[in-house]
Amino acid sequence: MLDLALRMVFCALLCSISARASGCPLRCECSEAAHTVKCVSKDLRSVPSGIPGYTRNLFITGNQISRIGPESFKGLDNITTLSLSNNRITKVESQTFSGLRSLRSLDLSSNQLAVINPEAFTVPGHTLRELNLSRALYNHSSFMNLAVSLRWSTLGEIRTLDLSGNRLIYLPSHTFSYLGGLRRLILANNSLVALHNGTFSGLDSLEQLDLTLNALRTVQEEGLAELASLPPGVRLLLGENPWTCICGMEPFAAWLNSSQGHVGDAEGLVCAFPSDMRNTSLLRLAAGQAGAGGDGVELGCHRVGEGADLALQTSYVFLGIVLGFVGLVFLLVLYLNRQGIKKRINDMREACTEMLEGYHYHYEHDSDPRLSQVSTTADI
């Protein structure tokens, strides 16, 4: 038994020495035939050195790497696919990927990116085509850093950008303006509540926009204008949002009815609120507003308006009654206290009279010169 254990240890050491001799980093798996190196869940604290030059596909995932910089990938000109997901990376320094001249796909998903240098994603030759940042941003400040980096880095030829699962609430205008070659933008599983003017400006080559699993309750006129500005033929995905089917939903329902060819999941869009409209198709709302009859559903906004006017009139009547009652109470109080009020008025009048007489006496005394002479003689 002991002999078997020694043999196993010897074989493991031999394999390790063989791997090191062939240029494979410690704790990594290398395949020269597949041009692939994998360093998966090895508790690495940094990108390992000694990665073979033949590597085209590099997978360093599930480790404890906190930062990456330009020194992390020196001499790896042949890498086309780089996966750095789930490494707890918090900082991406300037020119980190500038040495990867053949890089086409970069996966930084499931990290905690807090600091992103403006030139973090600069890749020579504009070779990068796919950038996966799903569940990668630490907070909203990280997204603002990313927005600056998207402007300054050489990403004009990128085709796919995945920003899903980042708890995004708001997208600033012109965030993607410098991604003219972008064809697929994934914003699913965030917390977007509205679409604003200029959000998707500059995306002249866009083919698919994924807005599923957000917090969109409706799309206002500003958002509808933004969607209308997208390139012809773009495919929209809007499912799994909490659509609220109340008054004000009509413009979006009408737009949806006229844009079914562009909304890939239009038939699956249903109301989430109010409860009596839950699971009602938004297309049925559109048909009801258009007066198509049949299976259409009307929101009944005109009836709601009439009810609101009636409620307002009732409120005014009630307010008048309350004010009238208050006035009667006030008059009753005055009547019950008429004697006391009269006495107070007389007392105030007498006090004012005495005060005025005193002022009048002093004025006459000061203005009569004879009285002044008498006073002077008396002093002598």
Coordinates of C-alpha atoms in Angstrom, one line a residue:
M1 CA 0.0 0.0 0.0
L2 CA 2.8 2.3 0.9
D3 CA 4.6 1.4 -2.3
L4 CA 1.5 2.4 -4.3
A5 CA 1.2 5.8 -2.6
L6 CA 4.9 6.5 -3.3
R7 CA 4.3 5.6 -7.0
M8 CA 1.4 8.0 -7.2
V9 CA 3.3 10.8 -5.6
F10 CA 6.2 10.1 -8.0
C11 CA 3.9 10.2 -11.0
A12 CA 2.4 13.5 -9.9
L13 CA 5.8 15.0 -9.5
L14 CA 6.9 13.7 -12.9
C15 CA 3.8 15.2 -14.5
S16 CA 4.4 18.5 -12.9
I17 CA 8.1 18.5 -14.0
S18 CA 7.0 17.5 -17.5
A19 CA 4.4 20.4 -17.6
R20 CA 7.0 22.9 -16.4
A21 CA 9.5 21.6 -18.9
S22 CA 7.0 22.0 -21.7
G23 CA 6.3 25.6 -20.7
C24 CA 3.0 25.2 -18.9
P25 CA 2.5 27.4 -15.8
L26 CA 2.2 25.7 -12.4
R27 CA -1.4 24.8 -11.5
C28 CA -2.6 25.3 -15.1
E29 CA -3.5 22.8 -17.8
C30 CA -2.1 23.3 -21.3
S31 CA -2.9 21.8 -24.6
E32 CA -0.6 22.7 -27.4
A33 CA -2.7 20.9 -30.0
A34 CA -5.8 23.0 -29.0
H35 CA -3.7 26.1 -28.4
T36 CA -5.4 26.4 -25.0
V37 CA -4.3 27.1 -21.4
K38 CA -6.7 26.7 -18.5
C39 CA -6.1 28.0 -15.0
V40 CA -9.5 27.3 -13.4
S41 CA -10.2 27.7 -9.6
K42 CA -6.5 27.4 -8.6
D43 CA -6.6 30.2 -6.0
L44 CA -4.2 32.3 -8.1
R45 CA -3.4 35.8 -6.9
S46 CA -2.1 37.1 -10.2
V47 CA -2.0 36.1 -13.8
P48 CA 0.6 33.3 -13.9
S49 CA 3.9 33.9 -15.8
G50 CA 5.3 31.5 -18.3
I51 CA 2.1 31.1 -20.4
P52 CA 3.2 29.4 -23.7
G53 CA 3.5 31.6 -26.8
Y54 CA 1.3 29.2 -28.8
T55 CA -1.7 30.0 -26.6
R56 CA -4.8 31.3 -28.5
N57 CA -7.4 30.5 -25.9
L58 CA -6.6 31.5 -22.3
F59 CA -9.0 30.8 -19.5
I60 CA -8.1 32.1 -16.0
T61 CA -11.3 31.9 -14.0
G62 CA -12.5 31.4 -10.5
N63 CA -9.3 32.7 -8.8
Q64 CA -8.4 35.6 -6.4
I65 CA -6.9 38.1 -8.8
S66 CA -7.6 41.7 -7.6
R67 CA -6.0 43.7 -10.4
I68 CA -4.7 43.3 -14.0
G69 CA -2.3 45.6 -15.8
P70 CA -0.2 45.7 -19.0
E71 CA 2.5 43.5 -17.5
S72 CA -0.1 40.7 -17.0
F73 CA -0.2 39.6 -20.6
K74 CA 3.3 40.4 -22.1
G75 CA 4.4 38.3 -25.0
L76 CA 1.0 36.8 -25.8
D77 CA 0.5 38.1 -29.3
N78 CA -1.5 35.0 -30.4
I79 CA -4.3 35.1 -27.9
T80 CA -7.7 35.5 -29.5
T81 CA -10.0 34.5 -26.7
L82 CA -9.3 35.6 -23.1
S83 CA -11.6 34.7 -20.2
L84 CA -11.0 36.3 -16.8
S85 CA -14.5 35.7 -15.3
N86 CA -15.2 35.3 -11.6
N87 CA -11.7 36.4 -10.4
R88 CA -12.8 39.2 -8.1
I89 CA -11.0 41.7 -10.2
T90 CA -11.5 45.3 -8.9
K91 CA -9.1 47.3 -11.0
V92 CA -8.2 47.3 -14.7
E93 CA -5.2 49.6 -15.5
S94 CA -4.4 51.6 -18.6
Q95 CA -3.3 49.6 -21.7
T96 CA -3.9 46.3 -19.9
F97 CA -4.7 44.5 -23.2
S98 CA -2.4 46.6 -25.5
G99 CA -0.1 43.6 -25.9
L100 CA -2.8 41.3 -27.2
R101 CA -2.7 42.2 -30.8
S102 CA -4.9 39.3 -31.9
L103 CA -7.6 39.6 -29.2
R104 CA -11.1 39.2 -30.4
S105 CA -13.1 38.0 -27.4
L106 CA -12.7 39.3 -23.8
D107 CA -14.7 38.0 -20.9
L108 CA -14.6 39.9 -17.6
S109 CA -18.0 38.8 -16.3
S110 CA -18.7 38.1 -12.6
N111 CA -16.0 40.4 -11.2
Q112 CA -16.1 43.5 -9.0
L113 CA -14.7 46.2 -11.3
A114 CA -14.5 49.4 -9.3
V115 CA -11.7 51.2 -11.1
I116 CA -11.6 51.1 -14.9
N117 CA -8.9 53.3 -16.5
P118 CA -10.1 55.3 -19.5
E119 CA -7.7 53.4 -21.8
A120 CA -8.2 50.0 -20.2
F121 CA -9.7 48.4 -23.2
T122 CA -7.3 49.7 -25.9
V123 CA -6.4 46.9 -28.2
P124 CA -4.0 47.6 -31.2
G125 CA -5.6 47.2 -34.6
H126 CA -9.2 47.4 -33.4
T127 CA -9.3 43.6 -33.3
L128 CA -11.7 43.2 -30.3
R129 CA -15.1 42.0 -31.3
E130 CA -16.8 40.8 -28.1
L131 CA -16.7 42.3 -24.7
N132 CA -18.6 40.5 -21.8
L133 CA -19.1 42.7 -18.7
S134 CA -22.1 40.9 -17.4
R135 CA -22.3 41.1 -13.5
A136 CA -18.9 42.8 -13.6
L137 CA -19.5 46.3 -12.4
Y138 CA -19.2 47.1 -8.7
N139 CA -21.5 50.2 -8.6
H140 CA -22.8 53.1 -10.6
S141 CA -19.5 54.9 -10.4
S142 CA -17.9 51.8 -12.1
F143 CA -20.4 52.3 -15.0
M144 CA -19.4 56.0 -15.3
N145 CA -15.8 54.9 -15.5
L146 CA -16.8 52.4 -18.2
A147 CA -18.6 55.0 -20.1
V148 CA -15.4 57.1 -20.3
S149 CA -13.4 54.0 -21.2
L150 CA -15.8 53.2 -24.1
R151 CA -15.1 56.7 -25.4
W152 CA -11.3 56.6 -25.1
S153 CA -10.5 53.0 -25.9
T154 CA -10.3 51.7 -29.4
L155 CA -13.6 49.8 -29.5
G156 CA -15.1 51.2 -32.7
E157 CA -15.2 47.8 -34.3
I158 CA -16.7 45.9 -31.4
R159 CA -19.7 43.7 -32.4
T160 CA -21.1 42.5 -29.1
L161 CA -21.3 44.3 -25.7
D162 CA -22.9 42.4 -22.8
L163 CA -23.8 44.6 -19.8
S164 CA -26.4 42.4 -18.3
G165 CA -26.9 41.9 -14.5
N166 CA -25.2 45.1 -13.4
R167 CA -28.1 46.7 -11.6
L168 CA -28.1 49.7 -14.0
I169 CA -30.8 52.2 -13.3
Y170 CA -30.0 55.0 -15.7
L171 CA -28.0 55.2 -19.0
P172 CA -26.5 58.6 -19.7
S173 CA -26.9 60.1 -23.1
H174 CA -24.3 59.2 -25.8
T175 CA -22.9 56.4 -23.7
F176 CA -22.5 54.2 -26.7
S177 CA -21.9 56.9 -29.3
Y178 CA -18.4 55.7 -30.0
L179 CA -19.3 52.1 -30.7
G180 CA -20.4 52.7 -34.3
G181 CA -19.8 49.0 -35.3
L182 CA -21.8 47.5 -32.4
R183 CA -24.4 45.0 -33.6
R184 CA -25.6 43.4 -30.4
L185 CA -26.2 45.3 -27.1
I186 CA -27.3 43.3 -24.1
L187 CA -28.8 45.3 -21.2
A188 CA -30.9 42.5 -19.8
N189 CA -31.4 41.8 -16.1
N190 CA -30.8 45.4 -14.9
S191 CA -33.0 47.9 -13.2
L192 CA -33.6 50.4 -16.0
V193 CA -36.8 52.4 -15.4
A194 CA -36.9 54.7 -18.5
L195 CA -35.3 55.3 -21.9
H196 CA -34.1 58.8 -22.5
N197 CA -33.2 61.0 -25.5
G198 CA -29.7 60.1 -26.9
T199 CA -29.3 56.8 -25.0
F200 CA -28.7 54.8 -28.1
S201 CA -27.4 57.5 -30.4
G202 CA -24.5 56.5 -32.7
L203 CA -25.4 52.8 -32.9
D204 CA -25.9 52.9 -36.6
S205 CA -25.0 49.2 -37.1
L206 CA -27.1 47.8 -34.3
E207 CA -29.0 44.6 -35.0
Q208 CA -30.2 43.5 -31.6
L209 CA -31.1 45.4 -28.4
D210 CA -31.9 43.2 -25.4
L211 CA -33.9 45.1 -22.6
T212 CA -35.5 42.1 -21.0
L213 CA -35.8 41.7 -17.2
N214 CA -35.6 45.4 -16.4
A215 CA -37.9 47.7 -14.4
L216 CA -39.7 49.3 -17.4
R217 CA -43.4 50.0 -16.6
T218 CA -44.1 51.8 -19.8
V219 CA -42.1 53.8 -22.4
Q220 CA -42.8 57.5 -22.5
E221 CA -42.8 59.6 -25.7
E222 CA -39.1 60.4 -25.2
G223 CA -38.3 56.7 -25.1
L224 CA -40.5 55.9 -28.0
A225 CA -38.7 58.6 -30.1
E226 CA -35.3 57.0 -29.1
L227 CA -36.5 53.5 -30.1
A228 CA -37.8 55.0 -33.4
S229 CA -34.3 56.4 -34.1
L230 CA -32.7 53.0 -34.1
P231 CA -31.5 51.6 -37.4
P232 CA -34.2 49.9 -39.5
G233 CA -34.5 46.2 -38.9
V234 CA -33.1 46.2 -35.4
R235 CA -34.6 43.4 -33.2
L236 CA -35.8 44.5 -29.8
L237 CA -36.4 42.3 -26.8
L238 CA -38.6 43.8 -24.1
G239 CA -40.0 40.8 -22.2
E240 CA -40.1 40.2 -18.4
N241 CA -40.7 43.9 -17.6
P242 CA -43.3 44.9 -15.1
W243 CA -45.6 46.6 -17.6
T244 CA -48.3 48.7 -15.9
C245 CA -51.5 48.9 -17.9
I246 CA -53.0 52.1 -16.8
C247 CA -53.8 55.4 -18.5
G248 CA -50.7 56.7 -20.2
M249 CA -49.9 53.3 -21.6
E250 CA -51.8 54.0 -24.9
P251 CA -48.9 55.6 -26.9
F252 CA -46.6 52.6 -26.1
A253 CA -49.4 50.1 -26.9
A254 CA -50.0 51.8 -30.2
W255 CA -46.3 51.9 -31.0
L256 CA -46.0 48.2 -30.1
N257 CA -48.9 47.4 -32.4
S258 CA -47.2 49.1 -35.3
S259 CA -43.7 47.7 -34.5
Q260 CA -44.4 44.0 -34.0
G261 CA -41.9 43.1 -36.7
H262 CA -39.1 44.8 -34.8
V263 CA -40.0 43.5 -31.3
G264 CA -39.0 39.9 -31.2
D265 CA -41.1 39.0 -28.2
A266 CA -44.1 41.3 -28.8
E267 CA -46.6 38.5 -28.4
G268 CA -45.2 37.6 -25.0
L269 CA -45.5 41.1 -23.5
V270 CA -48.2 41.1 -20.8
C271 CA -49.4 43.5 -18.1
A272 CA -48.0 43.0 -14.6
F273 CA -50.2 45.6 -12.9
P274 CA -52.9 46.3 -11.9
S275 CA -54.1 43.0 -10.7
D276 CA -57.3 42.9 -12.8
M277 CA -55.2 43.3 -16.0
R278 CA -52.4 40.9 -15.0
N279 CA -51.2 38.6 -17.9
T280 CA -53.2 40.7 -20.4
S281 CA -51.3 40.9 -23.7
L282 CA -50.1 44.4 -24.6
L283 CA -51.2 43.7 -28.1
R284 CA -54.7 43.3 -26.9
L285 CA -54.5 46.8 -25.4
A286 CA -53.3 48.1 -28.7
A287 CA -56.2 46.5 -30.5
G288 CA -58.6 47.9 -27.9
Q289 CA -57.3 51.5 -28.3
A290 CA -57.5 51.2 -32.0
G291 CA -61.1 50.3 -31.8
A292 CA -60.6 47.0 -33.6
G293 CA -63.0 45.2 -31.3
G294 CA -62.8 41.5 -31.2
D295 CA -60.3 40.4 -28.5
G296 CA -59.1 44.0 -27.8
V297 CA -59.1 45.4 -24.3
E298 CA -59.7 49.1 -23.5
L299 CA -58.2 50.8 -20.6
G300 CA -61.3 53.0 -20.2
C301 CA -59.3 56.2 -19.6
H302 CA -62.2 58.4 -20.7
R303 CA -64.4 56.9 -17.9
V304 CA -61.6 57.4 -15.5
G305 CA -61.4 61.1 -16.5
E306 CA -65.2 61.5 -16.0
G307 CA -65.0 59.9 -12.6
A308 CA -62.1 62.2 -11.7
D309 CA -64.1 65.3 -12.7
L310 CA -67.1 64.1 -10.6
A311 CA -64.9 63.5 -7.6
L312 CA -63.4 67.0 -8.0
Q313 CA -66.8 68.6 -8.1
T314 CA -67.9 66.6 -5.0
S315 CA -64.8 67.8 -3.2
Y316 CA -65.6 71.4 -4.0
V317 CA -69.2 71.0 -2.6
F318 CA -67.9 69.4 0.5
L319 CA -65.3 72.1 1.0
G320 CA -68.1 74.8 0.7
I321 CA -70.2 73.0 3.3
V322 CA -67.3 72.8 5.7
L323 CA -66.5 76.5 5.2
G324 CA -70.2 77.5 5.7
F325 CA -70.3 75.5 8.9
V326 CA -67.1 77.2 10.2
G327 CA -68.7 80.6 9.4
L328 CA -71.8 79.7 11.4
V329 CA -69.8 78.6 14.4
F330 CA -67.9 81.9 14.3
L331 CA -71.1 84.0 14.2
L332 CA -72.5 82.0 17.0
V333 CA -69.4 82.6 19.2
L334 CA -69.7 86.4 18.4
Y335 CA -73.4 86.4 19.4
L336 CA -72.8 84.6 22.7
N337 CA -70.0 86.9 23.7
R338 CA -71.6 90.2 22.4
Q339 CA -71.7 91.8 25.9
G340 CA -68.1 91.0 26.6
I341 CA -67.1 92.1 23.2
K342 CA -69.0 95.4 23.6
K343 CA -67.4 96.1 26.9
R344 CA -63.9 95.4 25.5
I345 CA -64.6 97.8 22.6
N346 CA -65.8 100.6 25.0
D347 CA -62.7 100.1 27.2
M348 CA -60.4 100.3 24.2
R349 CA -62.2 103.4 23.0
E350 CA -61.9 105.1 26.4
A351 CA -58.2 104.2 26.6
C352 CA -57.6 105.6 23.2
T353 CA -59.5 108.8 24.1
E354 CA -57.4 109.4 27.2
M355 CA -54.2 108.8 25.3
L356 CA -55.2 111.3 22.6
E357 CA -56.1 113.9 25.2
G358 CA -52.8 113.5 26.9
Y359 CA -51.0 114.0 23.6
H360 CA -53.1 117.1 22.9
Y361 CA -52.4 118.6 26.3
H362 CA -48.6 118.2 25.9
Y363 CA -48.7 119.6 22.4
E364 CA -50.6 122.8 23.6
H365 CA -48.2 123.3 26.5
D366 CA -45.1 123.0 24.4
S367 CA -46.4 125.3 21.6
D368 CA -47.7 128.2 23.8
P369 CA -44.8 130.8 24.3
R370 CA -46.6 132.5 27.3
L371 CA -46.5 129.2 29.2
S372 CA -42.8 129.0 28.4
Q373 CA -42.2 132.5 29.9
V374 CA -44.1 131.8 33.0
S375 CA -42.1 128.7 33.5
T376 CA -38.8 130.7 33.0
T377 CA -39.9 133.5 35.5
A378 CA -40.8 130.9 38.1
D379 CA -37.4 129.4 37.8
I380 CA -35.7 132.9 38.4

